[in-house]
Short mmCIF file of C-alpha atoms in Angstrom, two decimals:
data_model
loop_
_atom_site.label_atom_id
_atom_site.label_comp_id
_atom_site.label_asym_id
_atom_site.label_seq_id
_atom_site.Cartn_x
_atom_site.Cartn_y
_atom_site.Cartn_z
CA MET A 92 -24.82 -3.43 2.54
CA ASP A 93 -23.51 0.13 2.02
CA SER A 94 -20.41 0.91 -0.01
CA LYS A 95 -18.12 1.45 2.97
CA ARG A 96 -19.00 -1.96 4.39
CA VAL A 97 -18.47 -3.64 1.02
CA LEU A 98 -15.06 -2.01 0.79
CA PHE A 99 -14.35 -3.00 4.39
CA PHE A 100 -15.16 -6.66 3.70
CA SER A 101 -13.20 -6.69 0.44
CA MET A 102 -10.07 -5.34 2.08
CA ILE A 103 -10.32 -7.89 4.87
CA ILE A 104 -9.86 -10.61 2.25
CA CYS A 105 -7.13 -8.61 0.51
CA TYR A 106 -5.05 -8.41 3.69
CA ALA A 107 -5.90 -11.98 4.63
CA GLY A 108 -4.30 -13.00 1.34
CA PHE A 109 -1.28 -10.90 2.26
CA GLY A 110 -1.11 -12.13 5.84
CA VAL A 111 -1.54 -15.82 5.08
CA ILE A 112 2.06 -15.96 3.86
CA ASN A 113 3.60 -14.43 6.99
CA PRO A 114 3.53 -17.43 9.37
CA ILE A 115 4.63 -19.89 6.69
CA MET A 116 7.32 -17.88 4.89
CA ALA A 117 10.20 -18.69 7.26
CA PRO A 118 9.57 -22.46 7.48
CA LEU A 119 8.60 -22.63 3.80
CA VAL A 120 11.85 -21.18 2.46
CA ARG A 121 13.85 -23.49 4.70
CA GLU A 122 11.87 -26.53 3.58
CA ILE A 123 12.57 -25.61 -0.05
CA GLY A 124 16.27 -25.26 0.75
CA LEU A 125 16.65 -21.48 0.66
CA ASP A 126 18.38 -19.41 3.33
CA GLU A 127 17.39 -16.29 5.29
CA GLN A 128 19.00 -13.84 2.86
CA GLN A 129 17.22 -15.41 -0.10
CA ALA A 130 13.99 -15.05 1.86
CA GLY A 131 14.83 -11.37 2.23
CA TRP A 132 15.29 -11.02 -1.53
CA ILE A 133 11.98 -12.81 -2.16
CA ILE A 134 10.20 -10.23 -0.05
CA SER A 135 12.22 -7.28 -1.35
CA ILE A 136 11.55 -7.95 -5.04
CA ALA A 137 7.82 -7.68 -4.38
CA ALA A 138 8.42 -4.49 -2.42
CA PHE A 139 10.49 -2.97 -5.23
CA VAL A 140 7.79 -3.64 -7.80
CA LEU A 141 5.18 -2.32 -5.37
CA LEU A 142 7.21 0.85 -4.88
CA VAL A 143 7.40 1.47 -8.63
CA SER A 144 3.82 0.54 -9.49
CA ALA A 145 1.91 2.08 -6.55
CA PRO A 146 1.95 5.71 -7.79
CA ILE A 147 1.01 4.51 -11.28
CA TRP A 148 -2.04 2.63 -9.98
CA GLY A 149 -2.97 5.65 -7.86
CA ARG A 150 -2.94 8.04 -10.82
CA LEU A 151 -4.77 5.45 -12.92
CA SER A 152 -7.57 5.20 -10.37
CA ASP A 153 -8.01 8.98 -10.53
CA ARG A 154 -8.18 8.77 -14.31
CA VAL A 155 -10.16 5.61 -15.19
CA GLY A 156 -12.02 4.95 -11.94
CA ARG A 157 -11.39 3.29 -8.59
CA LYS A 158 -13.49 0.20 -9.22
CA LYS A 159 -11.69 -0.87 -12.41
CA VAL A 160 -8.30 -0.60 -10.72
CA LEU A 161 -9.54 -2.42 -7.60
CA LEU A 162 -10.92 -5.37 -9.60
CA THR A 163 -7.76 -5.58 -11.71
CA GLY A 164 -5.75 -5.72 -8.51
CA PHE A 165 -7.86 -8.52 -7.04
CA ILE A 166 -7.56 -10.71 -10.14
CA GLY A 167 -3.83 -10.15 -10.61
CA PHE A 168 -3.13 -10.68 -6.92
CA SER A 169 -5.00 -13.98 -6.99
CA ILE A 170 -2.95 -15.17 -9.96
CA GLY A 171 0.29 -14.19 -8.20
CA LEU A 172 -0.69 -16.20 -5.12
CA MET A 173 -1.58 -19.22 -7.23
CA ILE A 174 1.79 -19.18 -9.01
CA PHE A 175 3.67 -18.70 -5.73
CA GLY A 176 1.89 -21.64 -4.13
CA SER A 177 2.38 -23.89 -7.16
CA VAL A 178 6.10 -23.19 -7.46
CA SER A 179 6.63 -23.65 -3.72
CA TRP A 180 4.77 -26.96 -3.74
CA PHE A 181 6.79 -28.18 -6.73
CA GLY A 182 10.03 -27.22 -5.00
CA MET A 183 9.10 -29.06 -1.82
CA GLU A 184 7.86 -32.23 -3.45
CA ASN A 185 10.50 -32.66 -6.17
CA ASP A 186 14.28 -32.78 -6.38
CA VAL A 187 14.76 -29.59 -8.38
CA ASN A 188 17.65 -27.13 -8.57
CA VAL A 189 17.11 -24.67 -5.74
CA MET A 190 18.11 -21.68 -7.86
CA VAL A 191 15.43 -22.52 -10.43
CA ILE A 192 12.77 -22.54 -7.71
CA PHE A 193 14.21 -19.32 -6.29
CA ILE A 194 13.93 -17.55 -9.66
CA LEU A 195 10.37 -18.80 -10.25
CA ILE A 196 9.32 -17.66 -6.78
CA MET A 197 10.84 -14.27 -7.53
CA VAL A 198 8.71 -14.06 -10.69
CA SER A 199 5.55 -14.85 -8.71
CA ARG A 200 6.47 -12.19 -6.18
CA VAL A 201 6.82 -9.64 -8.99
CA LEU A 202 3.14 -10.24 -9.78
CA PHE A 203 2.34 -9.99 -6.08
CA GLY A 204 4.09 -6.63 -5.81
CA PHE A 205 2.63 -5.27 -9.03
CA PHE A 206 -1.04 -5.91 -8.29
CA PHE A 207 -1.20 -5.47 -4.50
CA PRO A 208 -1.01 -1.63 -4.57
CA ALA A 209 -3.81 -1.55 -7.14
CA MET A 210 -6.07 -2.83 -4.37
CA THR A 211 -4.77 -0.70 -1.52
CA SER A 212 -4.45 2.63 -3.36
CA SER A 213 -7.89 2.40 -4.97
CA ALA A 214 -9.45 1.31 -1.67
CA GLN A 215 -7.96 4.30 0.14
CA ALA A 216 -9.21 6.60 -2.61
CA LEU A 217 -12.69 5.05 -2.48
CA MET A 218 -12.86 5.53 1.27
CA ALA A 219 -11.87 9.17 0.79
CA ASP A 220 -14.71 9.45 -1.76
CA PHE A 221 -17.16 7.93 0.72
CA THR A 222 -16.17 10.22 3.65
CA ASP A 223 -15.95 13.95 4.27
CA VAL A 224 -13.07 15.72 6.03
CA LYS A 225 -14.57 15.25 9.50
CA GLU A 226 -15.01 11.51 8.95
CA ARG A 227 -11.64 10.93 7.28
CA SER A 228 -9.73 9.55 10.29
CA ALA A 229 -12.65 7.26 11.13
CA GLY A 230 -12.90 6.14 7.50
CA MET A 231 -9.21 5.36 7.31
CA GLY A 232 -9.55 3.68 10.68
CA MET A 233 -12.20 1.44 9.11
CA LEU A 234 -9.66 0.40 6.46
CA GLY A 235 -7.16 -0.08 9.25
CA ALA A 236 -9.64 -2.34 11.02
CA ALA A 237 -9.99 -4.31 7.79
CA THR A 238 -6.21 -4.65 7.77
CA GLY A 239 -6.29 -5.90 11.34
CA ILE A 240 -9.08 -8.41 10.74
CA GLY A 241 -7.32 -9.55 7.57
CA PHE A 242 -4.23 -10.16 9.65
CA ILE A 243 -6.39 -12.18 12.04
CA ILE A 244 -7.87 -14.37 9.32
CA GLY A 245 -4.72 -14.67 7.18
CA PRO A 246 -2.17 -15.80 9.77
CA ALA A 247 -4.75 -17.97 11.52
CA MET A 248 -5.59 -19.65 8.22
CA GLY A 249 -1.89 -19.98 7.45
CA ALA A 250 -1.13 -21.51 10.82
CA LEU A 251 -4.07 -23.93 10.82
CA LEU A 252 -3.96 -25.09 7.19
CA SER A 253 -0.16 -25.39 7.18
CA GLY A 254 -0.66 -28.50 9.32
CA ILE A 255 -2.03 -30.17 6.18
CA HIS A 256 0.66 -28.78 3.89
CA LEU A 257 2.63 -25.53 4.02
CA VAL A 258 1.26 -24.31 0.66
CA ILE A 259 -2.44 -25.12 1.19
CA PRO A 260 -3.13 -21.71 2.82
CA ILE A 261 -1.77 -19.94 -0.26
CA PHE A 262 -4.16 -21.75 -2.60
CA VAL A 263 -7.13 -21.07 -0.31
CA ALA A 264 -6.22 -17.37 -0.15
CA SER A 265 -6.03 -17.19 -3.95
CA ALA A 266 -9.55 -18.62 -4.26
CA LEU A 267 -10.94 -16.22 -1.64
CA VAL A 268 -9.48 -13.20 -3.43
CA LEU A 269 -11.18 -14.28 -6.66
CA CYS A 270 -14.49 -14.60 -4.81
CA VAL A 271 -14.20 -11.12 -3.33
CA ALA A 272 -13.40 -9.72 -6.78
CA TRP A 273 -16.80 -10.94 -7.97
CA PHE A 274 -18.48 -9.63 -4.80
CA SER A 275 -16.91 -6.17 -5.25
CA TYR A 276 -17.87 -6.12 -8.93
CA LYS A 277 -21.52 -6.69 -7.98
CA ARG A 278 -21.77 -4.39 -4.96
CA LEU A 279 -19.39 -1.44 -5.30
CA PRO A 280 -20.62 1.63 -7.21
CA ASN A 281 -18.78 3.21 -10.12
CA VAL A 282 -17.61 6.50 -8.64
CA THR A 283 -17.24 9.32 -11.14
CA HIS A 284 -15.36 12.55 -10.52
CA GLN A 285 -15.66 16.02 -11.93
CA ARG A 286 -12.23 16.84 -13.31
CA SER A 287 -10.96 19.88 -15.11
CA ASN A 288 -9.33 19.57 -18.50
CA LYS A 289 -5.99 20.28 -16.86
CA LYS A 290 -4.29 17.16 -15.56
CA THR A 291 -4.14 17.23 -11.78
CA LYS A 292 -1.02 15.92 -10.13
CA ILE A 293 -0.24 15.71 -6.45
CA ASP A 294 2.13 18.36 -5.09
CA LEU A 295 4.70 16.84 -2.75
CA LYS A 296 5.33 20.32 -1.34
CA ARG A 297 1.82 20.54 0.08
CA VAL A 298 1.82 21.31 3.79
CA GLY A 299 2.13 18.17 5.90
CA LEU A 300 2.44 15.65 3.09
CA ARG A 301 6.12 14.79 3.20
CA PRO A 302 6.29 14.48 7.02
CA TYR A 303 3.43 11.97 7.03
CA LEU A 304 4.99 9.99 4.17
CA LEU A 305 8.24 9.83 6.16
CA ILE A 306 6.33 8.64 9.23
CA CYS A 307 4.60 5.98 7.12
CA THR A 308 7.94 4.65 5.87
CA CYS A 309 9.45 4.57 9.36
CA VAL A 310 6.46 2.87 10.99
CA MET A 311 6.23 0.25 8.26
CA SER A 312 9.98 -0.40 8.63
CA ILE A 313 9.38 -1.35 12.26
CA PHE A 314 6.37 -3.45 11.35
CA ALA A 315 8.21 -5.20 8.53
CA THR A 316 11.15 -6.03 10.78
CA LEU A 317 8.84 -7.76 13.24
CA GLN A 318 7.09 -9.67 10.47
CA ILE A 319 10.12 -10.77 8.48
CA VAL A 320 12.74 -11.82 11.02
CA GLY A 321 10.23 -12.57 13.77
CA GLY A 322 9.72 -16.07 12.40
CA PHE A 323 13.44 -16.83 12.31
CA TYR A 324 13.85 -15.29 15.77
CA ILE A 325 11.30 -17.45 17.58
CA GLN A 326 12.39 -20.55 15.66
CA ASP A 327 15.99 -20.10 16.75
CA VAL A 328 15.47 -18.70 20.26
CA PHE A 329 12.93 -21.33 21.28
CA GLN A 330 14.37 -24.14 19.11
CA LEU A 331 11.12 -24.86 17.26
CA GLY A 332 10.51 -27.01 14.18
CA ALA A 333 9.09 -25.72 10.90
CA LYS A 334 5.43 -26.47 11.66
CA GLU A 335 5.73 -25.30 15.28
CA THR A 336 7.23 -22.03 14.06
CA ALA A 337 4.39 -21.53 11.58
CA ILE A 338 1.83 -22.16 14.32
CA TRP A 339 3.42 -19.87 16.92
CA LEU A 340 4.13 -17.10 14.45
CA GLY A 341 0.57 -17.46 13.19
CA ILE A 342 -0.71 -17.06 16.76
CA GLY A 343 1.53 -14.03 17.23
CA LEU A 344 0.34 -12.35 14.04
CA LEU A 345 -3.22 -13.35 14.93
CA SER A 346 -2.84 -11.43 18.20
CA VAL A 347 -1.53 -8.43 16.23
CA GLY A 348 -4.62 -8.48 14.04
CA ILE A 349 -7.04 -8.91 16.95
CA MET A 350 -5.61 -6.01 18.92
CA MET A 351 -5.36 -3.79 15.83
CA ALA A 352 -8.99 -4.45 14.93
CA LEU A 353 -10.19 -3.90 18.50
CA VAL A 354 -8.44 -0.54 18.75
CA GLN A 355 -9.71 0.69 15.41
CA MET A 356 -13.27 -0.57 15.79
CA THR A 357 -13.78 0.53 19.41
CA ILE A 358 -11.59 3.61 19.90
CA ILE A 359 -10.87 5.11 16.47
CA GLN A 360 -14.44 4.68 15.20
CA LYS A 361 -15.95 6.25 18.33
CA ARG A 362 -14.00 9.48 18.00
CA SER A 363 -12.14 10.83 15.00
CA TYR A 364 -8.83 11.71 16.64
CA PRO A 365 -6.40 14.05 14.86
CA PRO A 366 -3.63 12.15 13.03
CA LEU A 367 -0.85 13.52 15.24
CA THR A 368 -2.64 12.43 18.42
CA LEU A 369 -2.92 8.89 17.08
CA LEU A 370 0.81 8.81 16.38
CA ARG A 371 1.70 10.13 19.83
CA ILE A 372 -0.30 7.32 21.40
CA GLY A 373 0.90 4.53 19.11
CA LEU A 374 4.66 5.09 18.94
CA PRO A 375 5.39 4.59 22.68
CA LEU A 376 3.52 1.29 22.44
CA PHE A 377 5.89 0.19 19.67
CA ILE A 378 8.80 0.92 22.03
CA ALA A 379 7.21 -1.21 24.74
CA ALA A 380 6.58 -4.05 22.29
CA LEU A 381 10.20 -4.12 21.10
CA LEU A 382 11.57 -4.05 24.64
CA VAL A 383 9.39 -6.98 25.68
CA LEU A 384 10.45 -8.94 22.59
CA LEU A 385 14.15 -8.25 23.15
CA PHE A 386 14.08 -9.43 26.75
CA THR A 387 11.65 -12.32 26.37
CA ASN A 388 12.60 -15.77 27.53
CA HIS A 389 9.17 -17.34 27.27
CA LEU A 390 6.65 -17.77 24.46
CA ALA A 391 3.97 -16.05 26.56
CA LEU A 392 6.04 -12.86 26.63
CA TYR A 393 6.59 -13.16 22.90
CA LEU A 394 2.80 -13.16 22.44
CA ILE A 395 2.45 -10.13 24.72
CA SER A 396 4.97 -8.22 22.61
CA TYR A 397 2.98 -8.97 19.46
CA MET A 398 -0.24 -7.89 21.16
CA LEU A 399 1.42 -4.56 21.94
CA VAL A 400 2.43 -4.30 18.27
CA GLY A 401 -1.24 -4.71 17.36
CA VAL A 402 -2.37 -1.94 19.70
CA ALA A 403 0.42 0.34 18.47
CA SER A 404 -0.48 -0.32 14.84
CA GLY A 405 -4.14 0.32 15.59
CA PHE A 406 -3.27 3.92 16.41
CA THR A 407 -0.37 4.68 14.07
CA ILE A 408 -1.66 3.27 10.76
CA PRO A 409 -4.88 5.34 10.61
CA GLY A 410 -2.84 8.26 11.95
CA TYR A 411 -0.43 8.54 9.07
CA THR A 412 -2.99 7.34 6.48
CA ALA A 413 -5.47 10.07 7.41
CA GLY A 414 -2.64 12.60 7.55
CA ILE A 415 -1.54 11.79 3.99
CA SER A 416 -5.12 11.82 2.71
CA LEU A 417 -5.94 15.18 4.28
CA ALA A 418 -2.66 16.80 3.25
CA ALA A 419 -2.89 15.63 -0.38
CA GLY A 420 -6.16 17.33 -1.34
CA GLU A 421 -9.53 15.90 -2.35
CA GLU A 422 -8.90 15.91 -6.11
CA VAL A 423 -5.94 13.49 -6.01
CA GLN A 424 -7.03 10.83 -3.51
CA GLY A 425 -6.08 7.99 -5.85
CA GLU A 426 -2.55 9.28 -6.14
CA ALA A 427 -2.47 9.88 -2.38
CA GLY A 428 -3.32 6.21 -1.90
CA GLY A 429 -0.57 5.30 -4.34
CA LEU A 430 1.94 7.42 -2.44
CA THR A 431 0.93 5.76 0.83
CA ALA A 432 1.51 2.35 -0.73
CA ALA A 433 4.82 3.55 -2.18
CA ALA A 434 5.98 4.88 1.18
CA SER A 435 5.18 1.48 2.69
CA GLY A 436 6.91 -0.13 -0.27
CA ILE A 437 10.17 1.70 0.49
CA ALA A 438 10.20 0.02 3.90
CA SER A 439 9.27 -3.35 2.42
CA LEU A 440 12.05 -2.97 -0.16
CA ILE A 441 14.88 -2.08 2.20
CA VAL A 442 13.96 -3.86 5.42
CA PRO A 443 13.86 -7.52 4.25
CA VAL A 444 17.41 -7.53 2.90
CA VAL A 445 18.81 -5.34 5.67
CA SER A 446 17.04 -7.09 8.56
CA THR A 447 17.89 -10.60 7.38
CA SER A 448 21.52 -9.58 6.83
CA LEU A 449 21.65 -8.07 10.32
CA TYR A 450 20.03 -11.20 11.71
CA VAL A 451 22.90 -13.28 10.33
CA VAL A 452 25.30 -11.06 12.31
CA ASN A 453 23.27 -11.13 15.54
CA GLN A 454 19.76 -12.37 16.24
CA SER A 455 18.79 -9.30 18.29
CA LEU A 456 20.43 -6.63 16.12
CA PRO A 457 17.44 -5.94 13.79
CA PHE A 458 15.19 -5.31 16.79
CA TRP A 459 17.65 -2.97 18.53
CA ILE A 460 17.94 -0.90 15.36
CA ALA A 461 14.15 -0.88 15.01
CA LEU A 462 13.92 0.34 18.60
CA GLY A 463 16.33 3.18 17.84
CA ILE A 464 14.30 4.23 14.80
CA VAL A 465 11.01 4.34 16.66
CA VAL A 466 12.55 6.34 19.53
CA LEU A 467 13.85 8.93 17.05
CA LEU A 468 10.48 8.98 15.32
CA LEU A 469 8.68 9.59 18.61
CA LEU A 470 11.03 12.47 19.42
CA TYR A 471 10.39 13.93 15.96
CA VAL A 472 6.61 13.68 16.34
CA CYS A 473 6.53 15.09 19.87
CA PHE A 474 9.25 17.73 19.89
CA GLY A 475 10.97 18.14 16.54
CA HIS A 476 8.14 19.29 14.32
CA LYS A 477 6.11 22.10 15.88
CA SER A 478 5.28 24.02 12.71
CA LEU A 479 1.77 24.69 11.43
CA VAL A 480 1.89 21.45 9.39
CA PHE A 481 0.27 19.18 11.95
CA GLN A 482 -1.93 21.92 13.38
CA GLN A 483 -3.54 22.50 10.01
CA VAL A 484 -4.14 18.82 9.42
CA GLU A 485 -5.58 18.36 12.90
CA LYS A 486 -7.85 21.35 12.54
CA SER A 487 -9.34 20.00 9.34
CA VAL A 488 -10.22 16.76 11.11
CA VAL A 489 -11.78 18.22 14.22
CA GLU A 490 -13.83 21.07 12.81
#
């Protein structure tokens, strides 16, 4: 098995561990006795730590090596999942002060947020090491496919195993992440880099870098809104119980992962599209997905909206990821991966608290605001940014 495939498999498990929580988070916090806003804080604390730590891990992977950072991330992430599952189980099965459980869950999420970007930033840097400029979009699409497949396995595992107990999927995910840490240790090479004595640091003023980071934050804000309040939305709109919600949300997120993986493995891998082209295809699909969700009155339409989200993500995620990688420069790919994770972390920090607070005001409000953001983003990508920035990035991919 070559290095790219090993990395591909490893990141599938990484994102499965991330995605396993999504279908069970909404019913889990309610079973413990927490409310929607506390759920938002649980997610946001992890995002805040991710935002702070992601650039650090990225620079560290440039300095000490991708593999060491990747393995550290796997082990720490597994421990964070184990603590989260244990505290949640204890809170469900025992009569304990809810605030104590809330604080302990917050601690476990700090570990989650600290170690997760160690995996993602080093993986992005490794893929950049394994690909040349012409292959970069396809390589990042391969990581995107791993994300999609992870979101197939994770939510499906969460939905199926939650029928036994809501926390069982978390423990299984923790064990799988430990297994893949050993697998990566055995199979991934130690990549060394020729570096000058002068410390190299990424220049945020490099052509194209800041626009793609902004796009990353905006896209992940839309994605996070659908993930976080989507569970509450279908539970309340369709009057579902906790386990029914976990199952239906799991199916919805499963459809996201399937469509994302199909797009990235069949379309993106066949032809290395320029980053801007991928964004111009994906963003209108996000608009369609949000409109279907807002006007749905049947669970089948809800599933269609999530399938559209998967197709949209299949184009947009490798689009902005490849754009950031190409704009950053070959000598700082670890830090570029860290910046990508940090840009996503900004969305994950702000969106949970804001979207859950908006949801309390009106169930549809978070989705209308998300729709407005993606419309503005599409206008920006298509008409508002015609400088040489995107042309240069696209040229480097095609030639």
